[in-house]
CSV table of C-alpha atoms and ligand atoms in Angstrom, one decimal:
chain,number,residue,atom,x,y,z
A,1,MET,CA,100.1,194.2,74.7
A,2,ALA,CA,98.8,190.7,75.6
A,3,LYS,CA,97.9,192.0,79.1
A,4,LYS,CA,95.9,194.9,77.6
A,5,LYS,CA,94.0,192.5,75.3
A,6,PHE,CA,93.1,190.4,78.3
A,7,SER,CA,91.7,193.3,80.3
A,8,LEU,CA,89.7,194.5,77.3
A,9,ARG,CA,88.1,191.1,76.9
A,10,ARG,CA,87.2,191.2,80.6
A,11,LEU,CA,85.3,194.4,80.0
A,12,LYS,CA,82.9,192.4,77.8
A,13,SER,CA,82.0,190.0,80.6
A,14,ILE,CA,78.4,189.5,81.4
A,15,LYS,CA,79.2,189.3,85.0
A,16,LEU,CA,80.7,192.8,84.9
A,17,LYS,CA,77.7,194.1,83.0
A,18,VAL,CA,75.3,192.6,85.5
A,19,PHE,CA,77.3,193.9,88.4
A,20,VAL,CA,77.4,197.5,87.0
A,21,LEU,CA,73.7,197.3,86.2
A,22,LEU,CA,72.7,196.2,89.6
A,23,LEU,CA,75.0,198.7,91.3
A,24,VAL,CA,73.7,201.6,89.1
A,25,PHE,CA,70.1,200.5,89.8
A,26,SER,CA,70.6,200.6,93.5
A,27,ILE,CA,72.6,203.8,93.8
A,28,VAL,CA,71.0,206.0,91.1
A,29,PRO,CA,67.5,206.0,92.6
A,30,MET,CA,69.0,206.8,96.0
A,31,VAL,CA,70.8,209.8,94.6
A,32,VAL,CA,67.8,211.0,92.7
A,33,LEU,CA,65.6,210.5,95.7
A,34,ARG,CA,68.1,212.4,97.9
A,35,TYR,CA,68.2,215.4,95.5
A,36,GLY,CA,64.4,215.4,95.0
A,37,ILE,CA,63.5,215.2,98.7
A,38,LEU,CA,66.0,217.9,99.7
A,39,ARG,CA,64.8,220.2,96.9
A,40,THR,CA,61.1,219.7,97.9
A,41,PHE,CA,62.0,220.3,101.5
A,42,GLU,CA,63.7,223.6,100.6
A,43,ASN,CA,60.9,224.8,98.3
A,44,LYS,CA,58.3,224.0,100.9
A,45,GLU,CA,60.2,225.8,103.6
A,46,VAL,CA,60.8,228.9,101.4
A,47,GLU,CA,57.1,228.9,100.5
A,48,ARG,CA,56.2,228.6,104.2
A,49,ARG,CA,58.5,231.5,105.1
A,50,MET,CA,57.1,233.6,102.3
A,51,ILE,CA,53.5,233.1,103.5
A,52,GLU,CA,54.6,234.1,107.0
A,53,LEU,CA,56.4,237.1,105.7
A,54,ASN,CA,53.5,238.1,103.6
A,55,SER,CA,51.1,238.1,106.5
A,56,GLN,CA,53.5,239.9,108.8
A,57,SER,CA,54.3,242.5,106.1
A,58,LYS,CA,50.7,243.1,105.4
A,59,LEU,CA,50.0,243.7,109.0
A,60,MET,CA,52.9,246.1,109.3
A,61,SER,CA,51.9,247.9,106.1
A,62,THR,CA,48.4,248.5,107.4
A,63,GLN,CA,49.8,249.8,110.6
A,64,ILE,CA,52.2,252.1,108.7
A,65,ALA,CA,49.4,253.4,106.6
A,66,SER,CA,47.0,254.1,109.4
A,67,SER,CA,49.6,255.7,111.7
A,68,GLY,CA,50.7,258.3,109.1
A,69,TYR,CA,54.3,257.0,109.3
A,70,ILE,CA,55.0,257.9,105.6
A,71,GLU,CA,54.5,261.6,106.4
A,72,ASP,CA,56.4,261.3,109.7
A,73,PRO,CA,58.9,258.4,109.8
A,74,THR,CA,60.1,259.3,113.3
A,75,LYS,CA,57.2,257.6,115.0
A,76,GLU,CA,58.8,255.6,117.8
A,77,VAL,CA,56.2,252.8,118.1
A,78,ILE,CA,56.3,251.9,114.4
A,79,ASN,CA,60.1,252.2,114.3
A,80,ALA,CA,60.4,249.8,117.3
A,81,GLU,CA,58.0,247.4,115.7
A,82,LEU,CA,59.9,247.5,112.4
A,83,LEU,CA,63.2,246.8,114.3
A,84,GLN,CA,61.6,244.0,116.2
A,85,LEU,CA,60.3,242.4,112.9
A,86,SER,CA,63.6,242.7,111.2
A,87,ASN,CA,65.3,241.1,114.2
A,88,ILE,CA,62.9,238.2,114.3
A,89,TYR,CA,63.7,237.3,110.7
A,90,ASP,CA,67.3,238.3,110.7
A,91,GLY,CA,66.5,240.7,107.9
A,92,ARG,CA,66.2,244.2,106.7
A,93,ILE,CA,63.1,246.4,106.2
A,94,MET,CA,62.9,249.5,104.1
A,95,ILE,CA,59.9,251.9,103.6
A,96,VAL,CA,59.7,253.8,100.4
A,97,ASP,CA,57.4,256.9,100.0
A,98,HIS,CA,55.6,258.0,96.9
A,99,SER,CA,58.6,259.9,95.6
A,100,TYR,CA,60.6,256.6,95.6
A,101,THR,CA,62.7,257.8,98.5
A,102,ILE,CA,63.8,255.4,101.2
A,103,ILE,CA,62.4,257.0,104.4
A,104,LYS,CA,63.3,254.1,106.6
A,105,ASP,CA,66.0,251.4,106.5
A,106,THR,CA,66.5,249.2,109.5
A,107,TYR,CA,70.2,248.9,108.5
A,108,GLN,CA,70.3,252.7,108.3
A,109,MET,CA,72.4,252.5,105.2
A,110,ASP,CA,70.3,253.8,102.4
A,111,GLU,CA,67.9,256.3,104.1
A,112,GLY,CA,67.2,259.3,101.8
A,113,LYS,CA,68.3,257.4,98.7
A,114,ILE,CA,66.0,256.9,95.7
A,115,ILE,CA,65.1,253.3,94.7
A,116,THR,CA,63.5,252.5,91.3
A,117,SER,CA,63.9,248.8,91.1
A,118,THR,CA,61.3,246.9,89.0
A,119,GLU,CA,59.8,245.3,92.2
A,120,VAL,CA,59.3,248.8,93.8
A,121,VAL,CA,57.8,250.2,90.6
A,122,THR,CA,55.4,247.3,90.2
A,123,SER,CA,54.4,247.5,93.9
A,124,PHE,CA,53.5,251.1,93.3
A,125,GLN,CA,51.1,249.7,90.7
A,126,GLY,CA,49.6,247.4,93.3
A,127,GLU,CA,51.6,244.2,93.0
A,128,VAL,CA,53.1,242.1,95.8
A,129,ASN,CA,56.5,240.7,94.7
A,130,SER,CA,58.4,237.9,96.3
A,131,HIS,CA,61.7,236.5,95.3
A,132,TYR,CA,64.0,233.8,96.6
A,133,ASP,CA,67.7,234.1,95.8
A,134,ARG,CA,69.3,230.7,96.4
A,135,LYS,CA,72.8,231.8,95.6
A,136,PHE,CA,72.9,234.8,98.1
A,137,GLU,CA,70.6,233.0,100.5
A,138,TYR,CA,67.8,235.5,101.0
A,139,ILE,CA,64.1,236.0,100.4
A,140,GLU,CA,62.8,239.4,99.4
A,141,MET,CA,59.3,240.8,99.4
A,142,THR,CA,57.9,244.1,98.3
A,143,MET,CA,54.3,245.2,98.8
A,144,PRO,CA,52.2,248.4,98.4
A,145,ILE,CA,51.3,250.4,101.5
A,146,ILE,CA,47.7,251.4,100.9
A,147,ASN,CA,46.1,254.3,102.8
A,148,PRO,CA,43.3,253.3,105.1
A,149,ASP,CA,40.5,254.2,102.7
A,150,GLY,CA,42.0,251.7,100.3
A,151,GLN,CA,42.2,254.1,97.4
A,152,GLU,CA,45.7,255.2,97.1
A,153,ILE,CA,49.2,253.6,97.3
A,154,ILE,CA,51.2,255.8,99.5
A,155,GLY,CA,54.4,253.8,99.8
A,156,VAL,CA,56.2,250.5,99.4
A,157,PHE,CA,57.2,248.0,102.1
A,158,ILE,CA,60.4,246.1,101.4
A,159,ILE,CA,61.5,243.2,103.5
A,160,SER,CA,64.5,240.9,102.8
A,161,VAL,CA,65.3,238.1,105.1
A,162,SER,CA,68.1,235.6,105.2
A,163,SER,CA,67.3,232.0,104.2
A,164,GLU,CA,70.4,230.6,105.9
A,165,SER,CA,68.4,228.8,108.6
A,166,ILE,CA,66.5,226.9,105.9
A,167,LEU,CA,69.7,226.0,104.1
A,168,ASN,CA,71.3,225.0,107.4
A,169,GLU,CA,68.5,222.6,108.1
A,170,GLU,CA,68.7,221.3,104.6
A,171,SER,CA,72.4,220.6,104.9
A,172,PHE,CA,71.7,218.7,108.1
A,173,TYR,CA,69.2,216.5,106.2
A,174,ALA,CA,71.7,216.3,103.3
A,175,ALA,CA,74.3,214.8,105.6
A,176,GLN,CA,71.8,212.2,106.8
A,177,ALA,CA,70.8,211.4,103.2
A,178,ASP,CA,74.5,211.1,102.3
A,179,LEU,CA,75.0,208.6,105.1
A,180,ILE,CA,72.0,206.6,104.0
A,181,THR,CA,73.3,206.7,100.3
A,182,ILE,CA,76.7,205.4,101.4
A,183,ILE,CA,75.0,202.6,103.3
A,184,VAL,CA,72.8,201.7,100.4
A,185,ALA,CA,75.8,201.9,98.0
A,186,ILE,CA,77.7,199.4,100.2
A,187,VAL,CA,74.7,197.1,100.5
A,188,GLY,CA,74.1,197.6,96.8
A,189,PHE,CA,77.7,196.8,96.0
A,190,CYS,CA,77.6,193.6,98.0
A,191,LEU,CA,74.2,192.5,96.5
A,192,ALA,CA,75.4,193.3,93.0
A,193,LEU,CA,78.6,191.3,93.6
A,194,PHE,CA,76.5,188.4,94.9
A,195,PHE,CA,73.8,188.4,92.2
A,196,SER,CA,76.3,188.9,89.3
A,197,GLN,CA,78.1,185.8,90.7
A,198,VAL,CA,74.8,183.9,91.0
A,199,LEU,CA,73.4,184.9,87.6
A,200,VAL,CA,76.6,184.0,85.8
A,201,HIS,CA,77.2,180.8,87.8
A,202,PRO,CA,75.4,178.5,85.3
A,203,LEU,CA,77.6,179.8,82.5
A,204,THR,CA,80.7,179.2,84.5
A,205,LYS,CA,79.5,175.7,85.3
A,206,LEU,CA,78.8,175.1,81.6
A,207,ARG,CA,82.3,176.3,80.7
A,208,HIS,CA,83.9,173.9,83.3
A,209,GLN,CA,81.9,171.0,81.9
A,210,LEU,CA,83.0,171.9,78.4
A,211,ASN,CA,86.6,172.2,79.5
A,212,GLU,CA,86.4,168.8,81.2
A,213,ARG,CA,85.0,167.3,78.0
A,214,LYS,CA,87.7,169.0,75.9
A,215,ASN,CA,90.4,167.7,78.1
A,216,GLY,CA,88.9,164.2,77.9
A,217,LEU,CA,88.2,164.1,81.7
A,218,LYS,CA,84.6,163.4,81.2
A,219,ASP,CA,82.5,162.0,78.3
A,220,GLU,CA,79.1,162.6,79.8
A,221,GLU,CA,76.4,164.8,78.4
A,222,LEU,CA,76.4,168.4,79.5
A,223,HIS,CA,73.8,169.3,82.2
A,224,VAL,CA,73.4,172.7,83.7
A,225,LYS,CA,69.8,173.0,84.9
A,226,GLU,CA,70.3,176.1,87.0
A,227,SER,CA,68.8,178.3,84.3
A,228,PHE,CA,66.5,177.8,81.4
A,229,GLU,CA,69.0,179.3,79.0
A,230,THR,CA,71.8,177.1,79.9
A,231,GLU,CA,69.5,174.1,79.9
A,232,VAL,CA,68.6,174.8,76.3
A,233,LEU,CA,72.2,175.6,75.4
A,234,CYS,CA,73.3,172.2,76.9
A,235,GLU,CA,70.7,170.4,74.8
A,236,GLU,CA,71.9,172.2,71.7
A,237,ILE,CA,75.6,171.4,72.5
A,238,ASN,CA,74.8,167.8,73.3
A,239,GLY,CA,73.0,167.5,70.0
A,240,LEU,CA,76.0,168.9,68.3
A,241,PHE,CA,78.3,166.5,70.0
A,242,LYS,CA,76.1,163.6,69.0
A,243,ASN,CA,76.2,164.7,65.4
A,244,MET,CA,80.0,165.1,65.5
A,245,LYS,CA,80.3,161.6,67.1
A,246,ALA,CA,78.0,160.1,64.4
A,247,LEU,CA,80.0,161.9,61.8
A,248,ASP,CA,83.3,160.6,63.2
A,249,GLU,CA,82.0,157.1,63.4
A,250,SER,CA,80.7,157.1,59.9
A,251,ARG,CA,84.1,158.6,58.7
A,252,GLN,CA,85.9,155.8,60.5
A,253,GLU,CA,83.6,153.2,59.1
A,254,PHE,CA,84.0,154.7,55.6
A,255,VAL,CA,87.8,154.6,55.9
A,256,SER,CA,87.8,151.0,57.1
A,257,ASN,CA,85.3,150.0,54.3
A,258,VAL,CA,87.5,151.8,51.7
A,259,SER,CA,90.6,150.0,53.0
A,260,HIS,CA,88.8,146.7,52.9
A,261,GLU,CA,87.4,147.2,49.5
A,262,LEU,CA,90.7,148.3,48.1
A,263,LYS,CA,92.5,145.4,49.7
A,264,THR,CA,90.3,142.7,48.3
A,265,PRO,CA,91.4,142.9,44.6
A,266,ILE,CA,95.0,143.2,45.8
A,267,THR,CA,94.7,140.1,47.9
A,268,SER,CA,93.3,138.2,45.0
A,269,MET,CA,96.0,139.4,42.7
A,270,LYS,CA,98.7,138.4,45.3
A,271,VAL,CA,97.1,134.9,45.5
A,272,LEU,CA,97.0,134.5,41.8
A,273,ALA,CA,100.6,135.8,41.3
A,274,ASP,CA,101.9,133.6,44.2
A,275,SER,CA,100.4,130.5,42.8
A,276,LEU,CA,101.9,131.2,39.4
A,277,LEU,CA,105.3,131.8,40.9
A,278,SER,CA,105.1,128.7,43.0
A,279,GLN,CA,104.7,126.4,40.0
A,280,GLU,CA,107.5,125.6,37.8
A,281,ASP,CA,106.9,125.2,34.1
A,282,THR,CA,103.4,126.6,34.3
A,283,PRO,CA,101.5,125.8,31.1
A,284,ALA,CA,101.0,128.9,28.9
A,285,GLU,CA,97.2,128.3,29.0
A,286,LEU,CA,97.1,128.5,32.8
A,287,TYR,CA,99.4,131.5,32.8
A,288,ARG,CA,97.0,133.3,30.4
A,289,GLU,CA,94.0,132.4,32.5
A,290,PHE,CA,95.6,133.6,35.7
A,291,MET,CA,96.8,136.8,34.0
A,292,GLN,CA,93.2,137.4,32.8
A,293,ASP,CA,92.0,137.1,36.3
A,294,ILE,CA,94.6,139.5,37.5
A,295,ALA,CA,93.6,142.0,34.8
A,296,GLU,CA,90.0,141.7,36.0
A,297,GLU,CA,91.0,142.5,39.5
A,298,ILE,CA,92.9,145.5,38.3
A,299,ASP,CA,89.8,146.7,36.5
A,300,ARG,CA,87.8,146.2,39.6
A,301,GLU,CA,90.4,148.2,41.7
A,302,SER,CA,90.3,151.0,39.2
A,303,LYS,CA,86.5,151.0,39.2
A,304,ILE,CA,86.4,151.3,43.0
A,305,ILE,CA,88.9,154.2,42.9
A,306,SER,CA,87.0,156.1,40.2
A,307,ASP,CA,83.7,155.6,42.1
A,308,LEU,CA,85.4,156.8,45.3
A,309,LEU,CA,86.7,159.8,43.5
A,310,SER,CA,83.2,160.6,42.2
A,311,LEU,CA,81.8,160.3,45.6
A,312,VAL,CA,84.4,162.5,47.2
A,313,LYS,CA,83.8,165.1,44.6
A,314,MET,CA,80.1,165.1,45.4
A,315,ASP,CA,80.7,165.1,49.1
A,316,LYS,CA,82.8,168.2,49.2
A,317,GLN,CA,80.9,170.8,51.1
A,318,ASN,CA,81.5,173.5,48.6
A,319,ALA,CA,81.3,171.2,45.5
A,320,THR,CA,80.1,173.4,42.7
A,321,LEU,CA,77.6,172.4,40.1
A,322,GLN,CA,78.1,173.4,36.5
A,323,ILE,CA,74.5,174.4,36.0
A,324,GLU,CA,73.2,174.6,32.4
A,325,LYS,CA,69.7,174.6,30.9
A,326,ILE,CA,69.6,171.3,28.9
A,327,SER,CA,67.1,168.9,27.4
A,328,ILE,CA,66.5,166.1,29.9
A,329,ASN,CA,64.9,164.0,27.0
A,330,GLU,CA,68.2,164.2,25.1
A,331,LEU,CA,70.2,163.4,28.2
A,332,LEU,CA,68.2,160.2,28.8
A,333,GLU,CA,68.5,159.2,25.2
A,334,VAL,CA,72.3,159.4,25.4
A,335,ILE,CA,72.3,157.3,28.6
A,336,MET,CA,70.0,154.7,27.0
A,337,LYS,CA,72.1,154.5,23.9
A,338,ARG,CA,75.3,153.9,26.0
A,339,ILE,CA,73.7,151.2,28.1
A,340,LYS,CA,71.8,149.5,25.3
A,341,PRO,CA,74.7,147.1,24.3
A,342,ILE,CA,75.0,145.9,28.0
A,343,ALA,CA,71.3,145.4,28.2
A,344,GLU,CA,71.2,143.4,24.9
A,345,LYS,CA,74.0,141.3,26.2
A,346,ALA,CA,72.1,140.6,29.4
A,347,GLU,CA,68.9,140.0,27.2
A,348,VAL,CA,67.1,142.8,29.0
A,349,ASP,CA,64.7,145.0,27.1
A,350,LEU,CA,65.4,148.7,27.6
A,351,VAL,CA,62.6,151.3,26.9
A,352,LEU,CA,62.4,155.1,27.3
A,353,GLU,CA,59.0,156.8,27.6
A,354,SER,CA,59.0,160.6,27.6
A,355,PHE,CA,55.6,162.2,28.3
A,356,ARG,CA,56.7,165.7,27.3
A,357,PRO,CA,59.8,167.6,26.3
A,358,VAL,CA,61.6,168.7,29.5
A,359,THR,CA,64.3,171.3,29.8
A,360,ALA,CA,65.8,172.0,33.2
A,361,GLU,CA,68.7,173.7,34.9
A,362,VAL,CA,71.1,170.9,35.9
A,363,ASP,CA,74.7,169.8,36.0
A,364,GLU,CA,74.8,167.5,33.0
A,365,VAL,CA,77.8,165.4,34.0
A,366,LYS,CA,76.6,164.8,37.6
A,367,LEU,CA,73.0,164.1,36.7
A,368,SER,CA,74.0,161.8,33.9
A,369,LEU,CA,76.2,159.8,36.4
A,370,ALA,CA,73.2,159.5,38.8
A,371,ILE,CA,70.7,158.3,36.2
A,372,SER,CA,73.3,156.0,34.5
A,373,ASN,CA,73.9,154.2,37.9
A,374,LEU,CA,70.1,153.6,38.3
A,375,VAL,CA,69.7,152.3,34.7
A,376,GLU,CA,72.9,150.2,35.0
A,377,ASN,CA,71.7,148.7,38.3
A,378,ALA,CA,68.2,147.9,36.7
A,379,VAL,CA,70.0,146.0,34.0
A,380,LYS,CA,72.6,144.4,36.3
A,381,TYR,CA,70.1,143.1,38.9
A,382,ASN,CA,67.7,141.9,36.3
A,383,LYS,CA,67.0,138.5,34.7
A,384,GLU,CA,67.1,137.1,31.3
A,385,GLY,CA,64.1,138.4,29.3
A,386,GLY,CA,63.4,141.1,31.8
A,387,PHE,CA,62.7,144.8,31.1
A,388,VAL,CA,63.9,148.2,32.2
A,389,LYS,CA,61.5,151.1,31.7
A,390,VAL,CA,62.7,154.7,32.1
A,391,THR,CA,59.9,157.4,32.1
A,392,LEU,CA,60.2,161.1,32.1
A,393,ASN,CA,57.5,163.5,33.1
A,394,ALA,CA,57.2,167.1,34.5
A,395,ASP,CA,54.9,169.6,36.1
A,396,HIS,CA,55.4,173.4,36.4
A,397,GLN,CA,57.9,172.9,39.3
A,398,TYR,CA,59.7,169.6,39.0
A,399,PHE,CA,60.7,166.9,36.5
A,400,TYR,CA,60.3,163.2,37.4
A,401,ILE,CA,62.4,160.3,36.2
A,402,ASP,CA,61.3,156.7,37.2
A,403,VAL,CA,63.6,153.7,36.5
A,404,GLU,CA,61.5,150.6,36.8
A,405,ASP,CA,62.6,147.0,36.3
A,406,ASN,CA,61.1,143.5,36.8
A,407,GLY,CA,64.3,142.1,38.1
A,408,MET,CA,65.3,140.4,41.3
A,409,GLY,CA,64.0,143.2,43.6
A,410,ILE,CA,65.4,144.2,47.0
A,411,PRO,CA,64.4,142.6,50.3
A,412,GLU,CA,62.4,145.0,52.5
A,413,GLU,CA,65.0,145.1,55.3
A,414,SER,CA,67.6,146.3,52.8
A,415,LEU,CA,65.5,149.2,51.3
A,416,ASP,CA,66.6,151.6,54.0
A,417,HIS,CA,70.3,150.8,53.4
A,418,VAL,CA,70.8,150.7,49.6
A,419,PHE,CA,71.9,154.3,49.5
A,420,GLU,CA,74.6,153.7,52.1
A,421,ARG,CA,78.2,153.6,50.9
A,422,PHE,CA,79.5,150.0,50.2
A,423,TYR,CA,76.1,148.5,51.0
A,424,ARG,CA,75.2,145.6,48.9
A,425,VAL,CA,72.3,143.2,49.3
A,426,ASP,CA,74.3,140.2,48.1
A,427,LYS,CA,78.0,140.9,48.4
A,428,SER,CA,79.2,138.0,46.4
A,429,HIS,CA,76.7,138.5,43.6
A,430,SER,CA,77.4,142.2,43.4
A,431,ARG,CA,81.1,141.5,43.3
A,432,GLU,CA,80.6,139.0,40.5
A,433,ILE,CA,78.8,141.5,38.4
A,434,GLY,CA,81.4,144.2,39.1
A,435,GLY,CA,79.5,146.3,41.8
A,436,THR,CA,81.3,148.4,44.3
A,437,GLY,CA,78.4,149.3,46.5
A,438,LEU,CA,79.0,153.0,45.8
A,439,GLY,CA,76.7,153.6,42.8
A,440,LEU,CA,73.5,154.5,44.7
A,441,ALA,CA,75.5,156.6,47.2
A,442,ILE,CA,76.8,158.6,44.3
A,443,THR,CA,73.3,158.9,42.8
A,444,LYS,CA,71.8,160.2,46.0
A,445,SER,CA,74.6,162.8,46.5
A,446,SER,CA,74.1,164.1,43.0
A,447,ILE,CA,70.3,164.4,43.4
A,448,VAL,CA,70.6,166.0,46.8
A,449,MET,CA,73.0,168.5,45.3
A,450,HIS,CA,70.3,169.4,42.7
A,451,LYS,CA,67.9,169.9,45.7
A,452,GLY,CA,66.0,166.9,44.5
A,453,ALA,CA,64.8,163.7,46.2
A,454,ILE,CA,65.0,160.0,45.4
A,455,LYS,CA,62.9,157.1,46.7
A,456,VAL,CA,62.8,153.4,46.1
A,457,ALA,CA,60.0,150.8,46.0
A,458,SER,CA,60.7,147.2,45.5
A,459,GLU,CA,59.3,143.7,45.9
A,460,LEU,CA,61.6,140.7,46.1
A,461,GLY,CA,61.5,138.6,43.0
A,462,ARG,CA,59.1,141.1,41.2
A,463,GLY,CA,61.2,144.2,40.5
A,464,THR,CA,62.2,147.6,41.7
A,465,THR,CA,61.3,151.2,40.9
A,466,PHE,CA,63.6,154.2,41.7
A,467,SER,CA,61.7,157.5,41.5
A,468,VAL,CA,63.6,160.8,41.2
A,469,ARG,CA,62.2,164.3,41.5
A,470,ILE,CA,64.3,167.4,40.7
A,471,PRO,CA,63.3,171.1,40.5
A,472,LEU,CA,63.2,172.4,36.9
A,473,ASN,CA,65.0,175.6,38.0
A,474,TYR,CA,68.1,175.2,40.1
A,475,ILE,CA,67.6,176.7,43.6
A,476,ALA,CA,71.0,178.0,44.7
B,501,ADP,P1,76.6,148.2,43.4
B,501,ADP,O1,77.8,148.7,42.9
B,501,ADP,O2,76.8,147.0,44.2
B,501,ADP,O3,75.6,148.0,42.3
B,501,ADP,P2,74.9,150.3,44.4
B,501,ADP,O4,75.1,151.2,45.4
B,501,ADP,O5,74.6,150.7,43.0
B,501,ADP,O6,76.1,149.2,44.4
B,501,ADP,O7,73.7,149.4,44.9
B,501,ADP,C1,73.6,148.9,46.1
B,501,ADP,C2,72.9,147.6,46.2
B,501,ADP,O8,71.5,147.8,46.0
B,501,ADP,C3,73.3,146.6,45.2
B,501,ADP,O9,74.4,145.9,45.6
B,501,ADP,C4,72.1,145.8,45.0
B,501,ADP,O10,72.1,144.7,45.9
B,501,ADP,C5,70.9,146.7,45.3
B,501,ADP,N1,70.3,147.2,44.1
B,501,ADP,C6,70.5,148.4,43.5
B,501,ADP,N2,69.7,148.6,42.4
B,501,ADP,C7,68.9,147.5,42.3
B,501,ADP,C8,67.9,147.1,41.4
B,501,ADP,N3,67.5,147.8,40.4
B,501,ADP,N4,67.4,145.8,41.7
B,501,ADP,C9,67.8,145.1,42.7
B,501,ADP,N5,68.7,145.4,43.6
B,501,ADP,C10,69.3,146.6,43.4
């Protein structure tokens, strides 16, 4: 069974197809040519023979008519001539008189018999008939014998001759043509074998290079420049490998970042717990303070884990959105209400400005998470007495949310990185205020899932604005 499958797969090979195609294209024209040329030769020869017979027969008919042979078929001279003519052409001549009686047959078989074939009848009406029978290999011709004054048809001249000589000559040429066809077929076979090998060679080379890469023998880029197609294919595959490599690197980096981030609170907890354990008679106050620190580290660990879970959920290729048509104004009001106490605590003024009522098709939970992160950041990275202004606007296609603050701002060199996982401009400050470096990554994933876009503009020390644009109608 396995063997059968293997051979069937082989039948689909391009090499085999090219080989068969080349072979067919070299042999078929040859066979067609052979058949065509031989047929033309035969037709021409038959035509030539008919013209010859026609003129000879005409001459003979005139002689028969003028000699009065129809009335007296014993005339020696004419009979001798008829015999001679039939011998030359290896054929048979019959003369029919006006009563359809055969008065002369050079084969002497049918003399005295009546003949009423169509050819004879039409010849009595003045027609000259000629006919070639390929199967029985003969040419037959009937023509009227007209009396010398040209008025009356007094008899019919029938001549049938063998076409064997033509066919013999044709078979001689056919044998020659067969020999040439065989030679062409052998040459065609060799050329087809050679060219199918040459044409498929770039693909074979590509397969070898891919195999070497797969088995880890080589890590170079693929290069098969023998054909345009394989060159382009190599470029595509190299691009794919590059993407895969980048993906693998970012995955490795992510895993090491995650491990590091998760380890930091645990290390702190271990240090705190160890120092408590190493002291005897620890005062209750110190105990309480250390335990509070440990509780904070636990909160931090749990925040990192929940952020990671949110991110993983967004990252899943087939993550599904629960799309509903909701009021974006209401969604923003709920977010503002939730963050208001934090803003008040940080002495930051929080304002929402909606230019128009906006309803859109979004996943409420995921979009709410995205915008909350932006507003929370705007509060977190602000200063006492600062402000955060959230504006909502829309056109016929998109709605726009801007989150503007006049806080600490982001240095220019960091602007391209803020959406990366675990990226923080100031690690220790972010850690102090409970950042994980995952917030903006989560926000971006959520917005991209909504087929939207986000951009950031910032000036260090002056403030930051995040601008979000999302289609009003969800595009699946
Ligand atoms: P974090 O959990 O640290 O806040 P984010 O991914 O939300 O992580 O943000 C990444 C980094 O971008 C932050 O650490 C901070 O340095 C910077 N950042 C984000 N938002 C603002 C903002 N509104 N103003 C200034 N810096 C910001």
